[in-house]
Every structure is written in C-alpha cells, then in structure tokens.
XYZ file of C-alpha atoms in Angstrom:
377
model
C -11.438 -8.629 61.642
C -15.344 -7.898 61.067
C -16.079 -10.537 63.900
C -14.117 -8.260 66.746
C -17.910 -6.397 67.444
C -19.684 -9.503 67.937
C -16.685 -10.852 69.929
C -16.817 -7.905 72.377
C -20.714 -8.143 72.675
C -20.541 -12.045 73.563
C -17.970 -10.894 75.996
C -19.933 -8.558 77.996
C -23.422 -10.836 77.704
C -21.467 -14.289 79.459
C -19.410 -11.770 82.235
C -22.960 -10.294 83.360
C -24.765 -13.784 83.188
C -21.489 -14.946 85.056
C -21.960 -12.025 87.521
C -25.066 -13.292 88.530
C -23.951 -16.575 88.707
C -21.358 -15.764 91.272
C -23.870 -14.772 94.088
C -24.817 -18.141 94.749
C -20.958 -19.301 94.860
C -19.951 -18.140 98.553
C -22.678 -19.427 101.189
C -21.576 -16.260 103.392
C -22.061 -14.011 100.592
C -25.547 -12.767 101.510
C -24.685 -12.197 104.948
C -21.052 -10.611 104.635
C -21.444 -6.544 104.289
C -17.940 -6.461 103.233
C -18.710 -8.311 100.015
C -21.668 -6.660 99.462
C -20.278 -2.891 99.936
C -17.270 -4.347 97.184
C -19.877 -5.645 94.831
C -21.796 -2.416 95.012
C -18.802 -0.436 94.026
C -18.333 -3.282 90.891
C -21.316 -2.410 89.555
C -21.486 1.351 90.067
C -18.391 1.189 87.582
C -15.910 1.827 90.359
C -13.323 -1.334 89.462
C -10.160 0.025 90.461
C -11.613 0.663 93.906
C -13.418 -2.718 94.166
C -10.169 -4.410 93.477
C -8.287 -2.499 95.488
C -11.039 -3.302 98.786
C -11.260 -6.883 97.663
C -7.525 -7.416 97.632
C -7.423 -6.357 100.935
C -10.469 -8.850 102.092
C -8.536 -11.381 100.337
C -5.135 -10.414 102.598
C -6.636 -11.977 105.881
C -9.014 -14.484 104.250
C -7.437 -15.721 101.252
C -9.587 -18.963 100.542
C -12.567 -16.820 100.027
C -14.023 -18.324 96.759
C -16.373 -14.943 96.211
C -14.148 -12.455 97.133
C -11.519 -14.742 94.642
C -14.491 -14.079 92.118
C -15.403 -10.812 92.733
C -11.654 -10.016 92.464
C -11.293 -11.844 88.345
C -14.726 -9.816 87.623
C -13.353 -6.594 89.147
C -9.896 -7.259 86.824
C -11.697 -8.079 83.705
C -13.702 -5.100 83.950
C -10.069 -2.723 84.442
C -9.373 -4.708 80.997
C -6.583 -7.053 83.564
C -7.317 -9.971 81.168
C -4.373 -12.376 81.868
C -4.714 -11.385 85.552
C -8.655 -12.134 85.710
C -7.926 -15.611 83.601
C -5.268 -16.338 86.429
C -7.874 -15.861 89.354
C -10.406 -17.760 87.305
C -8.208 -21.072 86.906
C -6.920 -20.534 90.474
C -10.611 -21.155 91.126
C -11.113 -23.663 89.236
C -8.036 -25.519 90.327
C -9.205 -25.355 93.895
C -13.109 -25.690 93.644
C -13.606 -27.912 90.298
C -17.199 -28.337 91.451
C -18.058 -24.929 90.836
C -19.172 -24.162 86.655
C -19.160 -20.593 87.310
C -15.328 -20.251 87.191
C -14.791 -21.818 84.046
C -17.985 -20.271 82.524
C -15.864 -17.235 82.771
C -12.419 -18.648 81.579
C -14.768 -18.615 78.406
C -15.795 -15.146 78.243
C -11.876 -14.057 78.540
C -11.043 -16.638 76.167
C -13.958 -15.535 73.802
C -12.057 -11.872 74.141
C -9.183 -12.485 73.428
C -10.362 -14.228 69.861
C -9.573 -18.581 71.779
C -12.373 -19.750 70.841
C -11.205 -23.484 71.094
C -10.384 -22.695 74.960
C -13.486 -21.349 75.119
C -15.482 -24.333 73.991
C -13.099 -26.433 76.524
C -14.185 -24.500 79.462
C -17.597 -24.404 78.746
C -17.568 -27.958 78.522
C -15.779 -28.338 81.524
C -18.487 -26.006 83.476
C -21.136 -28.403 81.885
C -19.688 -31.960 83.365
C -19.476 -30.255 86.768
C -23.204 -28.782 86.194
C -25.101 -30.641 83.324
C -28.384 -28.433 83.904
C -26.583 -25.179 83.594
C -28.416 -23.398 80.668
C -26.212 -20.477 80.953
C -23.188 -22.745 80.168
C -25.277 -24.875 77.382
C -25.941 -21.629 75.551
C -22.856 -20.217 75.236
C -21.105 -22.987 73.987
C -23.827 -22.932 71.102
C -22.424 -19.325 70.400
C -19.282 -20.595 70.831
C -19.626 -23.443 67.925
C -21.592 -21.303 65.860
C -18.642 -18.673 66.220
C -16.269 -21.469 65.341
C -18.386 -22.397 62.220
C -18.212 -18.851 61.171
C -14.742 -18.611 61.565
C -14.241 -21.333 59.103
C -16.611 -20.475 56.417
C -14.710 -17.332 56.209
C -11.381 -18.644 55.685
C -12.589 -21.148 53.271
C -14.232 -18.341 51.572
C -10.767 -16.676 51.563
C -9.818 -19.391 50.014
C -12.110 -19.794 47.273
C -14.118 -16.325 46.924
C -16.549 -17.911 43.901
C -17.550 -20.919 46.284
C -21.144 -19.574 46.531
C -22.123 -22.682 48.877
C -19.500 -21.678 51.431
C -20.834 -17.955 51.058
C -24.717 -19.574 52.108
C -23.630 -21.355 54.810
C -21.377 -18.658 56.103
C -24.660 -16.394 55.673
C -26.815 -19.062 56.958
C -24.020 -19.177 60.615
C -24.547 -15.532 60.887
C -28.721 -16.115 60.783
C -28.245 -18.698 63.039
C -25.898 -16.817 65.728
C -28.462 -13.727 65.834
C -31.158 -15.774 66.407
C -33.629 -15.032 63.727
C -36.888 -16.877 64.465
C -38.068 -15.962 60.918
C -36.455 -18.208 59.282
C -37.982 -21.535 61.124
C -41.895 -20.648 59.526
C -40.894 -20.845 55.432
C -41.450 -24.143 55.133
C -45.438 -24.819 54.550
C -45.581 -26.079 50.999
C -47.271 -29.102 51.043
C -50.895 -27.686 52.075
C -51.554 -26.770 48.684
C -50.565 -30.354 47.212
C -53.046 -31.833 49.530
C -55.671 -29.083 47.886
C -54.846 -30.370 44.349
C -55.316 -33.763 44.945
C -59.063 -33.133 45.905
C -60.898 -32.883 42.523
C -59.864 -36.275 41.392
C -62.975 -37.424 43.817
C -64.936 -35.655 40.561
C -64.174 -38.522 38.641
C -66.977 -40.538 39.644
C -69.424 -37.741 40.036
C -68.982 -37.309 36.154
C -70.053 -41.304 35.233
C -72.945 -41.382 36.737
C -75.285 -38.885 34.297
C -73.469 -40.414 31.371
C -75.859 -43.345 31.969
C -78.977 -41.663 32.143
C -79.054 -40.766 28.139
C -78.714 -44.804 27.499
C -81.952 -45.951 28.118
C -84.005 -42.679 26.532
C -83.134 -43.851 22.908
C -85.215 -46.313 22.753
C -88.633 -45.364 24.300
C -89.142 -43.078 20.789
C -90.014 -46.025 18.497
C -92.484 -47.000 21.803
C -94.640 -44.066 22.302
C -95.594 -43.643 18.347
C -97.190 -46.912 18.348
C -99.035 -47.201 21.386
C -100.371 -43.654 22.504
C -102.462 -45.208 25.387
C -99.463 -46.081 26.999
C -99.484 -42.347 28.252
C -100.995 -43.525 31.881
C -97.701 -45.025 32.739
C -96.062 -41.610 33.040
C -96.968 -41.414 36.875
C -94.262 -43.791 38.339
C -91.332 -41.076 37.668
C -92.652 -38.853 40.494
C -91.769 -41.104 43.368
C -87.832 -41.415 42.759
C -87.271 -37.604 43.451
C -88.593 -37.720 46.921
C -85.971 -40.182 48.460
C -83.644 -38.725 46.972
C -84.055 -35.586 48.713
C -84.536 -36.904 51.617
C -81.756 -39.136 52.407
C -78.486 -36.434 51.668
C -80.743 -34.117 54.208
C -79.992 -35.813 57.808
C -76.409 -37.187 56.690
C -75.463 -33.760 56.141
C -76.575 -32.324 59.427
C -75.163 -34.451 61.924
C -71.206 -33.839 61.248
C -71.371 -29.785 61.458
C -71.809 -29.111 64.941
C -69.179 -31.581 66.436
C -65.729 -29.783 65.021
C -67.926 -26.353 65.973
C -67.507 -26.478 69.941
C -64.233 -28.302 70.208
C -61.720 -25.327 69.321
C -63.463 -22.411 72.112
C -62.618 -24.303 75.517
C -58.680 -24.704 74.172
C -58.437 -20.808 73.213
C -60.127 -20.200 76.841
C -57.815 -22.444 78.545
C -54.325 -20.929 77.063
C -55.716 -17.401 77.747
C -56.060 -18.517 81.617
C -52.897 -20.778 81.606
C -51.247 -17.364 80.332
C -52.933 -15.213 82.516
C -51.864 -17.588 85.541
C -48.397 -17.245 84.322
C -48.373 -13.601 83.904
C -49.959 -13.222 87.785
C -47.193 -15.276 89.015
C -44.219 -13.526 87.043
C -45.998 -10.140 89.322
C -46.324 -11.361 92.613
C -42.822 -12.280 92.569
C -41.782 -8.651 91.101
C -43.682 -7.478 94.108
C -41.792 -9.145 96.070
C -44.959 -10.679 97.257
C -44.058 -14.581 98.890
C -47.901 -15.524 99.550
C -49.132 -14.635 96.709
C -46.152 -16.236 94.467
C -46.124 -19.487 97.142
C -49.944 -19.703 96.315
C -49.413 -19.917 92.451
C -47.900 -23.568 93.000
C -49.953 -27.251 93.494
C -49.677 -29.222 97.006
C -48.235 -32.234 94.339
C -45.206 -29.687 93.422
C -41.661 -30.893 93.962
C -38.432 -29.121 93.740
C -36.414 -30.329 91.081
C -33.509 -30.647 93.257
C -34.819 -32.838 95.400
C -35.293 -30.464 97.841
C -37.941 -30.715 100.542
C -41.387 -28.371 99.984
C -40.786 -26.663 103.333
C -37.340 -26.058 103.004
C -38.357 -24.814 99.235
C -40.772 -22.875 100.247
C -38.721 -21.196 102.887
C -35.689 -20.366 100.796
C -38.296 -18.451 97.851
C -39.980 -16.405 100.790
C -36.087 -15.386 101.466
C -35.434 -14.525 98.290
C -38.498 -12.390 97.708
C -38.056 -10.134 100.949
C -34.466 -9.830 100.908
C -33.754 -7.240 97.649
C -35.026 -3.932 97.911
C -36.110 -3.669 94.152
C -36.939 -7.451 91.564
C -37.777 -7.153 88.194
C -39.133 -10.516 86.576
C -39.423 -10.175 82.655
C -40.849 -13.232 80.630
C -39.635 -13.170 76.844
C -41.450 -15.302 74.095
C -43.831 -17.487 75.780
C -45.376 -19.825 74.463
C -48.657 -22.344 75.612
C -49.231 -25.866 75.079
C -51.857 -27.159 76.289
C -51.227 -30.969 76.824
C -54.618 -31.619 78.060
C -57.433 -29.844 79.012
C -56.615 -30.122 82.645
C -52.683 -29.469 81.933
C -50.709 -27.053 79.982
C -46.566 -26.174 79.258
C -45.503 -22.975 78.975
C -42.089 -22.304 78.022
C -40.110 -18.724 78.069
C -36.936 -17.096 78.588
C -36.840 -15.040 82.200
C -35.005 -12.356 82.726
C -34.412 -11.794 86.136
C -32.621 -9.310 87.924
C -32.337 -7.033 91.411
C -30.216 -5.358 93.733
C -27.024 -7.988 93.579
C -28.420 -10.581 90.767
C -28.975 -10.251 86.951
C -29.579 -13.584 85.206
C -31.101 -14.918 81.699
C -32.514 -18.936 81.781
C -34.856 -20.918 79.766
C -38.086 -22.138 81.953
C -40.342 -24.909 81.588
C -43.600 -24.657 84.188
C -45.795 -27.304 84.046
C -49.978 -25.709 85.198
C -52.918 -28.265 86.229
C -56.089 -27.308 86.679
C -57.491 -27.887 90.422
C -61.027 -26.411 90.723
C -61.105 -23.141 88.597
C -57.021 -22.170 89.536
C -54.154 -22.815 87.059
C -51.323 -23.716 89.621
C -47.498 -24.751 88.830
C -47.218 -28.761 89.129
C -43.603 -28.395 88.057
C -40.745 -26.010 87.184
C -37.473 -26.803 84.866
C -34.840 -25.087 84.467
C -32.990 -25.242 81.470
C-alpha cells in the first residue's frame, strides 16, 4: 500500500518524541547510572544489549516504570512489536496517570497499519495530560491518516469521483504540512479598488453648470459696451479657492508617517530578545537564561519562582552538550509595551530529544524585552 512509507516515518517521529518523553517518567532516572549506561547503549543502536541489561535491572526491581519503558523502546527498536505493545499496556495498566505509555501504544499501533487504536490511545494519553502537545499532534496525523485512508477506498470505489480525488489530494497537503496553501486567498483587495471611482460621479456635475449662465451675457455686452468696467469682480474668486484645499491637505500626511517605524523596531528587539534567550540556554548558561524572564513571571504549573528557578539552573548544568533550535517564529506585538511570539522548539541533549509548540509572552521594563509568561502547547 503507497501509505506503508509515511506509516514507517510517523512511526519513528512519535517513538523519538516518546523517547524524550520517558526521561521525565522515573524520578530516580537522573540519578540512577544503571539507567543511564542502558539508555546510552539504546541510542548508540546497541538494542539487543540494552534489553538484555535492562531485563536484568528489571529481575531485582521489577516495578521500575523507566526501566519498564526503556525495556518497550529497546523491543520496538529489535522490531519486538507485540512484545513492546505488551510492556506498554503493562504500563499503562499500572500507572494510568502517565500519557507517555499510551503515546507509544500509538506509534506501534500506527506500525502495524491500527490506526483506530491509535487514535484511542492518543486520546487516552490526552485525558490523563490535556496540555500534552506531543499527544495533541499526533492524533491530528492520526485523523488526517484516517481521512486519507478513506478517500482512497472511496476512490477505489468510484475512480471518476473527481471530488473524492481533491479531497484525498487536499488530506495529503494537509498531512505534510504545506504552509503555502493558507496565503491564496486575497481577492477582495482589488474589489475594494474598483469601487473607488464611483466618488467621480460628483466631480463630473459640477463644471456642467458653469456653461449655463455664459449663454446669456452675449445679447448683454453688444448693447451696452460701457459695461466693460464690471469685468474686475472675477479676480477675487480664484484666490480662496486656492487657499482653502492648501492647509486641509497638509495636516493628514504626517500622522500615518511615524506610526509604522516604532512597531518594526519593537518586533526586531522582541526577536532579538528571543533569539538571546534560545543561546544562553544552548550555552548552558543559567544566569544569563534566568535573567531573560520578568520578577511578575509565574510557572504555569503552579510552581513556586524559587523552586522554578532552581529546577532550570539544574537542567542547564547537568548535560554535557544542549542544542535549542527555534522553527518558524513568528511576532505579535500586542502592544507597544507587550509582544507574543510563537515557534516550534526543538530541543535536544545528551539523554533528551523533544519537539513542542511555545507561546512566550515579552513586556517591556526599561529598555529589556523579558518573558512575562511561557505556554506550552
């Protein structure tokens, strides 16, 4: 089936998002070399002996929900689907809080061509964690793949159905995630240009009138020829008339001149802001990347500042190597003391690879653009 290379790229995308998402499962995990050593053989591409180490871990601590997860990655990755799907619902049998578990019941699903099982777990791993992006996204592909899916065999079905053939076509834009097709639509400019010249109309009466009352000075001027001295009074009418369109004209231009430049100056900084904080946190700098956020910023968690505060600096110093990649940002500045910028940040180091959507939230305090607030999602 001509869907099979798509299938096998969604499967590989949600198991390294899932990988990532694993860290964060076992509280232990950071500080257990065991796990750590058996993860580092994972991703070196040494399975067989991951599984083989993690088994063994497993042996004396059986309860062990990232070893348990370390062991279904570790089996998907030897091509052990039914096995990994078995250690997956074992997990989620025991700790239904977790979404990771059933985030990768999908991926194994979504490779073995169960969609519908799929979509179930994913929906499953969003009631237990409605803010998990990861899990939101997926079950878009997952619909879309779905859609396409039925499109096809309705265009089995009927092969001369040329709607079913554009919405099938339309799926397939959709599920590669063509931003080109979102900017066609900008028709109606032009219909706003063509209703302009009716405001001629008028402009076109008004000589007409002039003509009406030169016919009948003629039969005037041949009788009385001394009426010649009454010629002067046409003179004055011109000068008003030039001088009253002069200062209505002047006083609109300059306002719409200076309003655009401070907005273009703002984004660049908001961006710039952005950008600095994206590379103090690649450099695994904490002050510098603490510094980029307001005194008024709160954890969306709930979370105290300190403890906040204390966790990031942990997570900065801890890998050896971070890359921090932001992918099709975009400004907004809501006013011009506050601005959104939205991207997609790819993260990853020595244990963690992840892909979210961000929302920060910059004010301006003094002449710094600092982070008021940070969503995830």
């Amino acid at each position: 089936m001509t869907t099979s290379p798509r299938r096998a790229s969604l499967s590989r995308t949600l198991l390294a998002v899932a990988v990532a998402a694993a860290i964060g499962i076992g509280s232990a995990y950071g500080q257990n070399a065991d796990l750590q050593d058996i993860n580092r053989l994972l991703k070196a591409g040494q399975a067989q002996q991951a599984l083989d180490r993690v088994n063994t871990y497993l042996s004396t601590k059986p309860k062990d929900a990232a070893a348990r997860f370390i062991r279904g990655l570790a089996q998907a990755e030897l091509g052990k689907t039914n096995d990994a799907i078995m250690t997956f619902q074992s997990l989620t049998e025991d700790y239904p809080e977790l979404p990771e578990p059933y985030n990768n019941l999908a991926v194994l699903y979504s490779s073995k061509g169960q969609f519908e099982k799929a979509r179930v777990a994913l929906e499953l791993a969003i009631q237990t964690h409605p803010s998990y992006s990861t899990a939101h996204e997926n079950l878009g592909d997952i619909y879309a793949k779905l859609a396409s899916q039925a499109y096809d065999r309705a265009l089995q079905l009927d092969k001369g159905n040329g709607g079913v053939a554009t919405k099938l076509n339309l799926v397939r834009d959709l599920f590669s995630t063509n931003p080109k097709a979102i900017t066609a639509p900008r028709a109606p400019a032009p219909t706003l240009v063509a209703a302009a010249p009716t405001a001629a109309a008028p402009v076109a009466k008004a000589p007409v009138q002039a003509p009406v009352p030169v016919t009948p000075p003629p039969a005037a001027v041949a009788k009385a020829p001394a009426a010649a001295p009454v010629a002067p009074p046409p003179p004055p009418p011109p000068a008003p008339v030039v001088a009253a369109p002069a200062p209505s004209a002047k006083p609109p231009a300059p306002a719409p001149a200076v309003a655009p430049a401070p907005t273009q100056d703002a984004s660049a900084d908001v961006q710039a802001a952005v950008n600095k904080w994206a590379r103090d946190w690649a450099n695994r700098n904490p002050d510098a990347y603490l510094a980029a956020y307001s005194k008024s910023f709160r954890p969306e968690d709930g979370t105290a500042r300190s403890a906040w505060a204390e966790t990031r600096r942990e997570r900065l110093t801890t890998p050896r190597n971070i890359k921090v990649e932001l992918l099709g940002t975009t400004v907004e500045m809501t006013s011009p003391t506050e601005a959104k910028v939205t991207f997609r940040q790819a993260y990853s180091s020595d244990a963690l690879h992840t892909k979210t959507r961000k929302t920060l939230t910059l004010v301006k305090e003094g002449q710094r653009w600092l982070i008021s607030r940070e969503r995830v999602g």
